Coordinates of C-alpha atoms and ligand atoms in Angstrom, one line a residue:
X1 CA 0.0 0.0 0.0
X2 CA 1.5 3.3 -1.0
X3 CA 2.2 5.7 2.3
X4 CA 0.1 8.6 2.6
X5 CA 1.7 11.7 2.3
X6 CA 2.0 13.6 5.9
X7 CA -0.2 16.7 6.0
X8 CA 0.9 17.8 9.7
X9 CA 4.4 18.8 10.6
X10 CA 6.7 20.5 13.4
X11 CA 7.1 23.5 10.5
X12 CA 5.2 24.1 7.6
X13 CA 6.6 27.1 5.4
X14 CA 5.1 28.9 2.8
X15 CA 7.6 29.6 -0.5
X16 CA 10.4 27.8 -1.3
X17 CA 12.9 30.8 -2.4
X18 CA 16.2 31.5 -0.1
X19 CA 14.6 32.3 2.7
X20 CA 12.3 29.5 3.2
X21 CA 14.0 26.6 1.8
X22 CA 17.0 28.0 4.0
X23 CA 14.6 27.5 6.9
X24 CA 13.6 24.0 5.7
X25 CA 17.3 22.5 5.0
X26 CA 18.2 23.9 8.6
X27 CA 15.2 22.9 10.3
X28 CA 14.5 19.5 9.0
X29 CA 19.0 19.1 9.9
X30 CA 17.4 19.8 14.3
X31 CA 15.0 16.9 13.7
X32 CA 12.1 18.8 13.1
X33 CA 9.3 17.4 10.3
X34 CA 8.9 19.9 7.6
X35 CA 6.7 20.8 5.0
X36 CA 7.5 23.3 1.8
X37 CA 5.1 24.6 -0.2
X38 CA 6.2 26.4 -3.2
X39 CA 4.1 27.3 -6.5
X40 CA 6.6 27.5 -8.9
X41 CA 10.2 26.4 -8.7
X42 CA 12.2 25.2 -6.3
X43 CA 15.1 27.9 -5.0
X44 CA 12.7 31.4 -6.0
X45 CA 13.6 34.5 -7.2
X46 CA 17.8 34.3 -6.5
X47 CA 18.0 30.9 -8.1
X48 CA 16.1 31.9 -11.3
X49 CA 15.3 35.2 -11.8
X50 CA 17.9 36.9 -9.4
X51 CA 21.4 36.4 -8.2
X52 CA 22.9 33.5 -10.3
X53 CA 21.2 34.1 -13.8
X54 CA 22.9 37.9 -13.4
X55 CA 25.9 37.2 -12.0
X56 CA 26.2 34.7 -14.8
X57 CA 25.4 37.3 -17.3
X58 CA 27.5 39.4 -15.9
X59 CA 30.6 36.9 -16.4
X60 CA 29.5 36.8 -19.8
X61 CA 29.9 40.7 -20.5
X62 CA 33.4 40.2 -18.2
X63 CA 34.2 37.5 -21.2
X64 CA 33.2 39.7 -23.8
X65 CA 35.5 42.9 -21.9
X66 CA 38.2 40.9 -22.3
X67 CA 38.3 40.2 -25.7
X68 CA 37.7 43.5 -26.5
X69 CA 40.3 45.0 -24.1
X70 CA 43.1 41.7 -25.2
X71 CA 45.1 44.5 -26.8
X72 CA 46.0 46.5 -23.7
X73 CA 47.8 43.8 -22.2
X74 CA 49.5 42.5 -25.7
X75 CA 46.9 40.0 -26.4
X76 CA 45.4 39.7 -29.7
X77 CA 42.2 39.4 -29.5
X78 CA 38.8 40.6 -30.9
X79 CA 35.4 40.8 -29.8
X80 CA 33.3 39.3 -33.0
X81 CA 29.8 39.4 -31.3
X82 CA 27.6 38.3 -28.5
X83 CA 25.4 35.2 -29.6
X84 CA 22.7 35.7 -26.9
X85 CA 21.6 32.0 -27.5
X86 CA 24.8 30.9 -26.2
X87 CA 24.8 33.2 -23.5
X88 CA 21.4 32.2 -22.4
X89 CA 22.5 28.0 -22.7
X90 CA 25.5 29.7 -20.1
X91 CA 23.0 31.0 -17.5
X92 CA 20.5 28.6 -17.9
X93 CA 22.9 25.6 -17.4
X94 CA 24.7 27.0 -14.7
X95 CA 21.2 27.5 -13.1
X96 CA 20.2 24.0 -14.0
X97 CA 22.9 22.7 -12.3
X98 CA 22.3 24.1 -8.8
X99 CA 18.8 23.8 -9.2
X100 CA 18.8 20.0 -9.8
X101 CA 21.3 20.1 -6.7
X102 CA 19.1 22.1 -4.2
X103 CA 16.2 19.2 -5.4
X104 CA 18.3 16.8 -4.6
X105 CA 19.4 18.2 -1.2
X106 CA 15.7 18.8 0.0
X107 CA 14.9 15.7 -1.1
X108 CA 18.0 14.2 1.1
X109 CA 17.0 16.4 4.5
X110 CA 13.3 14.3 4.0
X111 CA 11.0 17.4 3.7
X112 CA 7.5 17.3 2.4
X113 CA 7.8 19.7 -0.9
X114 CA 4.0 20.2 -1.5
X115 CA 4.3 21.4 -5.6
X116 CA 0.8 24.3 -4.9
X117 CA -0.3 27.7 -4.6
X118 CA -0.5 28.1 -0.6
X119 CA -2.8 30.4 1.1
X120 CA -2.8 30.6 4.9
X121 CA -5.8 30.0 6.4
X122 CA -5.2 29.8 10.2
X123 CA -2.6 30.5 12.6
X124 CA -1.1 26.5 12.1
X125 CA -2.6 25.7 8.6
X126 CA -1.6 26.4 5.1
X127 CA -4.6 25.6 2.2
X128 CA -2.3 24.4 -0.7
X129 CA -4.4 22.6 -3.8
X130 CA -7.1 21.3 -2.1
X131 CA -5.1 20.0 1.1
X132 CA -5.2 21.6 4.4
X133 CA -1.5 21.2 5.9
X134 CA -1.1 22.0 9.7
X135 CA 1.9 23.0 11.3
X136 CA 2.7 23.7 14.5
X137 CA 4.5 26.7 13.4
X138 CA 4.0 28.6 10.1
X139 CA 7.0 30.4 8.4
X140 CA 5.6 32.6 5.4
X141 CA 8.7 33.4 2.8
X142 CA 6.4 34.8 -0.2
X143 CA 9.4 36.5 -1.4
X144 CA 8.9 39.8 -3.8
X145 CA 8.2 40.7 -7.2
X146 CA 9.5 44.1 -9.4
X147 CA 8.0 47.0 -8.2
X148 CA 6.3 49.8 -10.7
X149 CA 5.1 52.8 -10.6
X150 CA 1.3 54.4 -10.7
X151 CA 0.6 54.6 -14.7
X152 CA 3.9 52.5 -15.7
X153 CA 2.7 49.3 -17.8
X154 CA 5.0 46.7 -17.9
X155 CA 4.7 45.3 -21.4
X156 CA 6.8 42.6 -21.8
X157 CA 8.3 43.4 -24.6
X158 CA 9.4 47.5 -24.7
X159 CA 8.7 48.4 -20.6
X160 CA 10.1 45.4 -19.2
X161 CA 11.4 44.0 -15.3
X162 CA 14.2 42.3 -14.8
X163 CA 12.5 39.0 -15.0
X164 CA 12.1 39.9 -19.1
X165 CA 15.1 41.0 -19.0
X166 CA 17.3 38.1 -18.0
X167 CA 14.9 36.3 -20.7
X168 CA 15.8 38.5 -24.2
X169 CA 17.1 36.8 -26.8
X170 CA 19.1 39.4 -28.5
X171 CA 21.1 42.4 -27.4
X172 CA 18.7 45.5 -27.0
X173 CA 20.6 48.2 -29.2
X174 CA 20.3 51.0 -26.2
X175 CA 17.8 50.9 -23.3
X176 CA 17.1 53.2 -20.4
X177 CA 17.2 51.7 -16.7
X178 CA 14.7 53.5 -14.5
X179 CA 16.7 53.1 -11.3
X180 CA 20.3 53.2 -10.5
X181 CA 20.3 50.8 -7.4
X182 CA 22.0 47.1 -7.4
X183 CA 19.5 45.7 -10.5
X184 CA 19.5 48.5 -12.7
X185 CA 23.3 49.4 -12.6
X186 CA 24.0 45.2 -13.0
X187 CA 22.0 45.4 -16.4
X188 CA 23.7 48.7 -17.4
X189 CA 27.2 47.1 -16.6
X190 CA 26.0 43.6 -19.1
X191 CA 23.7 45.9 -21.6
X192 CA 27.0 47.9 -21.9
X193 CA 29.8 45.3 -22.5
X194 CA 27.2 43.3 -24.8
X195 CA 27.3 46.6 -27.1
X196 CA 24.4 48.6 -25.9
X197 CA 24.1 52.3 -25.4
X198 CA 22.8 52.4 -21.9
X199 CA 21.3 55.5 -19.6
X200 CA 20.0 55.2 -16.5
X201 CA 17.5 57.7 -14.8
X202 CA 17.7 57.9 -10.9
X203 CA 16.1 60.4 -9.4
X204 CA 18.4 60.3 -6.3
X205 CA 21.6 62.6 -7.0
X206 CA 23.9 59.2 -6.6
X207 CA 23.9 55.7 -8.6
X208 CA 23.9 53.1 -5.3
X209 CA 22.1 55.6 -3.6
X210 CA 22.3 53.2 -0.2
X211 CA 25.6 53.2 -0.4
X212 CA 28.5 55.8 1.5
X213 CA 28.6 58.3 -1.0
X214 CA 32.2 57.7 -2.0
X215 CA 31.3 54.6 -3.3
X216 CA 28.8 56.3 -5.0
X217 CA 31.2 58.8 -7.1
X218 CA 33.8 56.4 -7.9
X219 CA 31.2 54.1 -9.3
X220 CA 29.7 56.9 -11.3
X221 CA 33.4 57.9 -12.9
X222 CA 33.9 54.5 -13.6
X223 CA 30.6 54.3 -15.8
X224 CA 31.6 58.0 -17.3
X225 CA 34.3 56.6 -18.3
X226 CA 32.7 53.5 -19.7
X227 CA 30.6 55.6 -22.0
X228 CA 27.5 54.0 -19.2
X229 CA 24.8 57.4 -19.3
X230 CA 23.2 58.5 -16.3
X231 CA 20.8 61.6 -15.6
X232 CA 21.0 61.7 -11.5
X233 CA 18.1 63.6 -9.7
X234 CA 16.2 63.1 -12.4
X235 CA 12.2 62.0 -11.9
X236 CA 10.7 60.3 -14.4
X237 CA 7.2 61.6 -15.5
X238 CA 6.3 59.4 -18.2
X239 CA 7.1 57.2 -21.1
X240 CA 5.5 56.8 -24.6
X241 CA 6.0 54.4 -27.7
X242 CA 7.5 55.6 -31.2
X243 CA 8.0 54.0 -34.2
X244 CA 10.5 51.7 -33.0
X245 CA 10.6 52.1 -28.7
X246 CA 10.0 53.9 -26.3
X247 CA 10.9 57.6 -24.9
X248 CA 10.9 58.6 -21.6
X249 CA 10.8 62.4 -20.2
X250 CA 12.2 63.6 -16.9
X251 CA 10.3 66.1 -14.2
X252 CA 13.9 68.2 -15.4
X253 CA 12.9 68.0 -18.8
X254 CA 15.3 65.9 -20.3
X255 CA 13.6 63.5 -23.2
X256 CA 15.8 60.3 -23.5
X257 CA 15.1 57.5 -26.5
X258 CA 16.2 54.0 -26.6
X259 CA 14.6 50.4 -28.0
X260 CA 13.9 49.4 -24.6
X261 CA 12.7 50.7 -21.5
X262 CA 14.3 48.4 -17.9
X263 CA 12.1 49.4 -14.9
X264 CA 14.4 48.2 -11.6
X265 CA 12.8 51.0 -9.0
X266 CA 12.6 48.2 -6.2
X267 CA 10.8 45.4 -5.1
X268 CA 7.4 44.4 -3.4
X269 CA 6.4 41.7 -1.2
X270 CA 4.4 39.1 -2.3
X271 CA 1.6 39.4 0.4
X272 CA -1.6 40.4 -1.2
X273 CA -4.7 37.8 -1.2
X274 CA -2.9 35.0 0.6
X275 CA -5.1 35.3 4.2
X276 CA -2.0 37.0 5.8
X277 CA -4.9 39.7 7.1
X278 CA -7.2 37.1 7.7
X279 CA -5.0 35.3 10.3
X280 CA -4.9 39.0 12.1
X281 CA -0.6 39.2 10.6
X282 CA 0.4 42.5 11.4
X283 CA 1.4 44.5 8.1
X284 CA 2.9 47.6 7.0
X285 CA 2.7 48.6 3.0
X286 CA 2.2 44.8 2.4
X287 CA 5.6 43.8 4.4
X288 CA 4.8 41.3 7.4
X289 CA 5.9 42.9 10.2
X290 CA 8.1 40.7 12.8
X291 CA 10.6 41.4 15.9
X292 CA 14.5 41.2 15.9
X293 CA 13.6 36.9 15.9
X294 CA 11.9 37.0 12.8
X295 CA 8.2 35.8 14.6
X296 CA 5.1 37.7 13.7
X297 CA 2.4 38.7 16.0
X298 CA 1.0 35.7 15.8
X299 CA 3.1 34.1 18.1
X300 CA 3.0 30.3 16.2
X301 CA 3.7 32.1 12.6
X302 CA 7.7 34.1 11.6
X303 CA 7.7 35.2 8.6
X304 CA 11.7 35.5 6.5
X305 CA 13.3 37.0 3.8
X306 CA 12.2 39.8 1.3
X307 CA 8.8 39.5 2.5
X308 CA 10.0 41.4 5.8
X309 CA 11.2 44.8 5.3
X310 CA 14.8 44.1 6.1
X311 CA 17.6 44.1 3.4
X312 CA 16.1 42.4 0.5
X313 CA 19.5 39.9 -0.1
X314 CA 19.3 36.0 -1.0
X315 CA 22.3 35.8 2.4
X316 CA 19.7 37.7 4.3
X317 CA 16.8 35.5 3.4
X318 CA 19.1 32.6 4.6
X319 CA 20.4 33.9 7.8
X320 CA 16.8 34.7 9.0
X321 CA 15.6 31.7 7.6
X322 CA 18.3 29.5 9.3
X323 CA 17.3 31.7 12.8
X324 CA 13.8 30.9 12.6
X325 CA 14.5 26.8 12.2
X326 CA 17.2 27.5 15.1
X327 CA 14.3 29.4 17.1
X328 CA 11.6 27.1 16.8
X329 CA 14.0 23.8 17.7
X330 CA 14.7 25.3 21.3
X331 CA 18.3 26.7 20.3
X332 CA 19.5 30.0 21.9
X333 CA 19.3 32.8 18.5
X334 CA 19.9 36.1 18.7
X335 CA 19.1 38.8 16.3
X336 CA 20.6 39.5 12.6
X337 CA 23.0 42.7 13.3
X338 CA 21.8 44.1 9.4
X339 CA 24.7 46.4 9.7
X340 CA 27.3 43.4 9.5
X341 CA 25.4 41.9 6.7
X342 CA 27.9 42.1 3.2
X343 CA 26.4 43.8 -0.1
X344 CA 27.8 43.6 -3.3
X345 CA 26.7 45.4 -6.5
X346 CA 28.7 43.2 -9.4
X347 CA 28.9 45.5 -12.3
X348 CA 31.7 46.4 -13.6
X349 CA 33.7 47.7 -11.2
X350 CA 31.5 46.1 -8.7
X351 CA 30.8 48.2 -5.3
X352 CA 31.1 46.0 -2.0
X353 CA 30.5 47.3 1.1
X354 CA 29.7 46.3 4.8
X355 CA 29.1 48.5 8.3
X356 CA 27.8 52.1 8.2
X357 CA 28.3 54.8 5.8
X358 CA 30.5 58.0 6.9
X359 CA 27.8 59.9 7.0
X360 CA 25.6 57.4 9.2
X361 CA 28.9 56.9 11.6
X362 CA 28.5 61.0 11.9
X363 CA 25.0 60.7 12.6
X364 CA 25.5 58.0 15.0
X365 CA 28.7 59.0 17.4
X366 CA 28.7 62.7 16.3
X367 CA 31.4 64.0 13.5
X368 CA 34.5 64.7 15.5
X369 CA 34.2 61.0 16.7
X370 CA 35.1 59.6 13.7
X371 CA 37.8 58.8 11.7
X372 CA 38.3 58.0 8.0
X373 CA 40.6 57.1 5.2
X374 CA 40.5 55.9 1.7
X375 CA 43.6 53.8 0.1
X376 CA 43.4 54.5 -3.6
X377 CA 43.7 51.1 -5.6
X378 CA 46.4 52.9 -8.2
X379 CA 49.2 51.5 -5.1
X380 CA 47.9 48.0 -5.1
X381 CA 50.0 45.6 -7.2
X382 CA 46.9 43.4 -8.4
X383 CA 45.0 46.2 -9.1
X384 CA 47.1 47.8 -11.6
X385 CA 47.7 44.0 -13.2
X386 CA 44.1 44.0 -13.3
X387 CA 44.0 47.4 -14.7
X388 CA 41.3 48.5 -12.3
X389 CA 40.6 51.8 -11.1
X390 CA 38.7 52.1 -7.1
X391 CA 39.5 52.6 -3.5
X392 CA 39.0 51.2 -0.1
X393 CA 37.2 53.5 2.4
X394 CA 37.5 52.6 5.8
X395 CA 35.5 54.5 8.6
X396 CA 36.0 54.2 12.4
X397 CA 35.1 54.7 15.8
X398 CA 38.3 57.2 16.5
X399 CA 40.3 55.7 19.1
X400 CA 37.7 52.6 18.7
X401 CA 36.9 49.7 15.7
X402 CA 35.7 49.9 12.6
X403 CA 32.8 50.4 11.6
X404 CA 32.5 50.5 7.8
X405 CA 34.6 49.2 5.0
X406 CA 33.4 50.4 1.3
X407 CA 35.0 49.2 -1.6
X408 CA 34.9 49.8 -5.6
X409 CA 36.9 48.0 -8.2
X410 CA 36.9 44.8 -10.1
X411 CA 36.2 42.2 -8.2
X412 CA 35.5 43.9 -4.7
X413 CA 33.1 41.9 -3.8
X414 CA 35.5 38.7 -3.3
X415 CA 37.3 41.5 -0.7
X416 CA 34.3 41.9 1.2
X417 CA 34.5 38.6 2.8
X418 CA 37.3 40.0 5.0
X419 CA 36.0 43.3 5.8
X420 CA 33.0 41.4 7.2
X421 CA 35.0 40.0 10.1
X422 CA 36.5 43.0 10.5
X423 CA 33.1 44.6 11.0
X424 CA 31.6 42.0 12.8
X425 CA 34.9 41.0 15.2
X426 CA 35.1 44.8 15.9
X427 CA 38.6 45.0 15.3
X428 CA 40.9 47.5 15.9
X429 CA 42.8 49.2 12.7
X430 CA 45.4 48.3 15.0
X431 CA 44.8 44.9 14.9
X432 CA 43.9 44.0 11.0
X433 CA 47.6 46.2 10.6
X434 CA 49.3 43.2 12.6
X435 CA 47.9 40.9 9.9
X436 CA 50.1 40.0 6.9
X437 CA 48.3 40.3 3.5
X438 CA 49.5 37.9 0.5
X439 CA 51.4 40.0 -2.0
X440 CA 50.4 40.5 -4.7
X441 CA 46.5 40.3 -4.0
X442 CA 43.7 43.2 -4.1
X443 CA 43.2 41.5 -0.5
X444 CA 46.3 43.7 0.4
X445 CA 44.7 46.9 -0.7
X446 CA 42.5 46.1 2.4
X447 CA 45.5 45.3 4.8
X448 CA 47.5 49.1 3.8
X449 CA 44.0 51.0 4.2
X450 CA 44.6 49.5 7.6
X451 CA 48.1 50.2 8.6
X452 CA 47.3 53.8 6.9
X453 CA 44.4 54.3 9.5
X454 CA 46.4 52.5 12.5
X455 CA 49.0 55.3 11.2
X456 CA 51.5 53.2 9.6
X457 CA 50.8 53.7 6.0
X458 CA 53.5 51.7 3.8
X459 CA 52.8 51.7 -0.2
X460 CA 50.5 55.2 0.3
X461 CA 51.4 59.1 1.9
X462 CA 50.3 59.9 4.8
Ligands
LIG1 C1 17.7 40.7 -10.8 C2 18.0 40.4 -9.4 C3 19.3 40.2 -9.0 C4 19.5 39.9 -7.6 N1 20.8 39.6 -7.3 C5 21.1 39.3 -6.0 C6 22.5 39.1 -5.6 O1 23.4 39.1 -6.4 N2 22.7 38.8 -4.3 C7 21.7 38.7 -3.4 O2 22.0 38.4 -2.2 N3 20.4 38.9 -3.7 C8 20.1 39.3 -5.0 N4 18.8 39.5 -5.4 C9 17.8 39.4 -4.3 C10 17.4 38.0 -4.0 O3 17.0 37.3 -5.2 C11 16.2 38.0 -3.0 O4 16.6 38.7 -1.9 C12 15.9 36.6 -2.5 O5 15.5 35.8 -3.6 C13 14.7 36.6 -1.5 O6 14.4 35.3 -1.1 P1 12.9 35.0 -0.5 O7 13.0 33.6 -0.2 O8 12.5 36.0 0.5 O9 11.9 35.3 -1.8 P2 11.9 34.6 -3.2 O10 13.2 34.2 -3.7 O11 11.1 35.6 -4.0 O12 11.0 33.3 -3.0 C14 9.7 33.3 -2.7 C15 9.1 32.0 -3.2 O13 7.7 31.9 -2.7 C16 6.9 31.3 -3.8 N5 5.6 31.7 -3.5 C17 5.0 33.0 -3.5 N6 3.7 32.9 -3.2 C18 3.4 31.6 -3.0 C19 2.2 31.0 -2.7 N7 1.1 31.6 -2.5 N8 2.3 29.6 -2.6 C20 3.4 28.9 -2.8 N9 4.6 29.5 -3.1 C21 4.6 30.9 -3.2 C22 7.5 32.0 -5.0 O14 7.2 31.2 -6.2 C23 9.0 31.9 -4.7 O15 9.6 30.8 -5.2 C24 18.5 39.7 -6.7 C25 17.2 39.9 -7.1 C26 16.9 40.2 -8.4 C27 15.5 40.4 -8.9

């Protein structure tokens, strides 16, 4: 006789994206019975329509850099064309490959996956195609879908997200990016080594607006010099076809034209129509609102992930997700510091960053109590082999740790790794200056920002 498939477990979660099959793998690991529900595929937005189909794409443009660029380091080389079929069998086999792993893995651990549209319907119960699952706790992780604005139809085809986006088949011959944040300035980074003319319109006076405003500037010269347009401070007011795209005014009067119009102005949660109100979930413009542990008001439902209005990062969805399974299995937690969490933006240069901004250190222990200093990438060996152009910008506590590290240039984000401990450890300049760097590495770079700010500068004047 076959087994009947359990409909009541320790932890039933509702989306199977970062944050909740996070929560799952980890949960199901303490011994607890769990159930996933998930509508679509397996591994969300990050898998498919986020972090690993960019960053892939984003190789691709890095390739196609390269062979344009051979030349500057005595390599002959040239760049014949981008064949957007092959570039989409890249992406979508590299996504293949993890996806069938992540299967494979939850199917390991011994978690229900329920393949349904969920919809809570009490405080323990999920309604999911015609079954009602219980669990003694509920996690929701609905995740978040491109944002838009009042009067801004998505088409599809000429107004497109970034989900159409990763999905062309050809090379759009110029576009406009509404938004300068992490998605739009990825897609301007790919759009432009592909061959396209690229502007983005922010209506903030920086590109990475979030970011410490160095950051900001060094990114935008970069782009300058990449021939990547950008109208800052700019509001757009609307956009209308022609013959062959779209054009798009500005509130400062500037009327921009390209094939293709990228909206990436943000993200919503998913949390309309799915009994979140119902249940009595506490809510605030459509995020579920939770404490520092991640649990709702409901005290037998959390919620995880870019449903909750903390960072929206696939590392974020997994850390709360992996606090709530730790949470609900008895295990001591304590909450996500957000300001030690690592963000990366992986254009080209890419912008990493982790810890507060200059400007929020000022805010926070008052502007003669901190201390800055920026170590300019032109002294760092690997840099200049690299032929990359950025800086590391350390802020601190003056006579105390640090409390920011922001970084520009290729590859920055694979420095960030280290500046997170820094952050998080609460080291002394003092300290990370005792530490030996490997020479020649950009890693270094981070090592003489730190004997400047201890006041031992070595390869820089100070
Ligand atoms: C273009 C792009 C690039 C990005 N790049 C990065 C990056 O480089 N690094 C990074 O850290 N983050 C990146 N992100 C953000 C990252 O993808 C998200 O932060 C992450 O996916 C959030 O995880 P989540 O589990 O909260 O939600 P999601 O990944 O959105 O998952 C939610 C899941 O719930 C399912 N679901 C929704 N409603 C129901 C329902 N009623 N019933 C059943 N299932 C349901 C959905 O199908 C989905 O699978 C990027 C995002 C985008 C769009």
């Amino acid at each position: 006789m076959a087994e009947q498939a359990s409909t009541e477990f320790d932890v039933l979660i509702l989306g199977g994206g970062s944050g909740g099959y996070a929560c799952a793998l980890r949960a199901a690991q303490l011994g607890l019975t769990v159930g996933l529900v998930e509508k679509d595929k397996l591994g969300g937005t990050c898998l498919h329509q986020g972090c690993i189909p960019t960053k892939a794409l984003l190789h691709a443009a890095e390739v196609a850099d390269l062979a344009r660029e051979g030349a500057q380091f005595g390599v002959h080389t040239t760049l014949n064309g981008i064949d957007m079929v092959g570039v989409n069998a890249y992406k979508d086999g590299v996504v293949a490959k993890l996806y069938k792993g992540l299967q494979g893995l939850v199917k390991s651990r011994k978690i229900t996956y329920i393949e349904a549209e969920g919809r809570l319907s009490s405080a323990t119960t999920v309604d999911a195609g015609g079954v009602r699952y219980t669990g003694k706790h509920v996690v929701l992780a609905t995740g978040s879908v491109p944002r838009s604005l009042p009067g801004l139809e998505i088409d599809g085809s000429r107004v497109i997200t970034s989900d159409h986006a990763l999905r062309l088949d050809r090379v759009p011959a110029s576009a406009i990016i509404l938004g300068g944040g992490v998605i739009g300035v990825e897609f301007a980074s790919v759009w432009k080594s592909f061959g396209a003319e690229v502007t983005i319109v922010e209506a903030l006076p920086h590109l990475v607006p979030v970011e410490d405003e160095a950051n900001s500037k060094l990114l935008e010269r970069a782009f300058r010099k990449r021939g990547i347009g950008f109208e800052l401070g700019a509001r757009f007011t609307g956009v209308q076809y022609t013959e062959t795209g779209v054009q798009v005014t500005t509130e400062n009067g500037k009327v921009l034209e390209a094939e293709l119009l990228l909206v990436a102005i943000g993200r919503g949660p998913v949390s309309a129509n799915l009994g979140y109100e119902e249940v009595g979930v506490e809510m605030e413009r459509g995020f579920v609102k939770v404490d520092a542990l991640c649990q709702t008001n409901v005290p037998t439902i959390s919620a995880v992930g870019d449903l909750i209005p903390t960072l929206q990062l696939a590392h974020v969805g997994f850390g709360e997700g992996i606090l709530v399974a730790e949470r609900l299995a008895g295990l001591d937690v304590v909450p996500i510091d957000y300001d030690g969490v690592p963000r990366v933006t992986y254009s080209e240069p890419e912008v990493a960053s982790v810890g507060i901004t200059e400007a929020q250190a000022k805010d926070r222990y008052g502007a003669d109590a901190v201390e800055t200093v920026s170590y300019d990438l032109a002294g760092n060996g690997k840099s200049q082999i690299l032929k990359t152009a950025g800086a590391i910008k350390l802020v601190r506590q003056k006579d105390g740790p640090v409390v920011g590290v922001h970084i520009v240039g290729s590859r920055a984000g694979e420095l960030v790794s280290e500046a997170q401990l820094i952050y998080n450890w609460e080291a002394l300049p003092s300290e990370v200056a005792q530490l030996i760097h490997a020479h020649p590495t950009q890693g270094e770079a981070l090592g003489e920002a730190h004997l400047a700010l201890a006041g031992k500068p070595l390869h820089a004047h100070g």
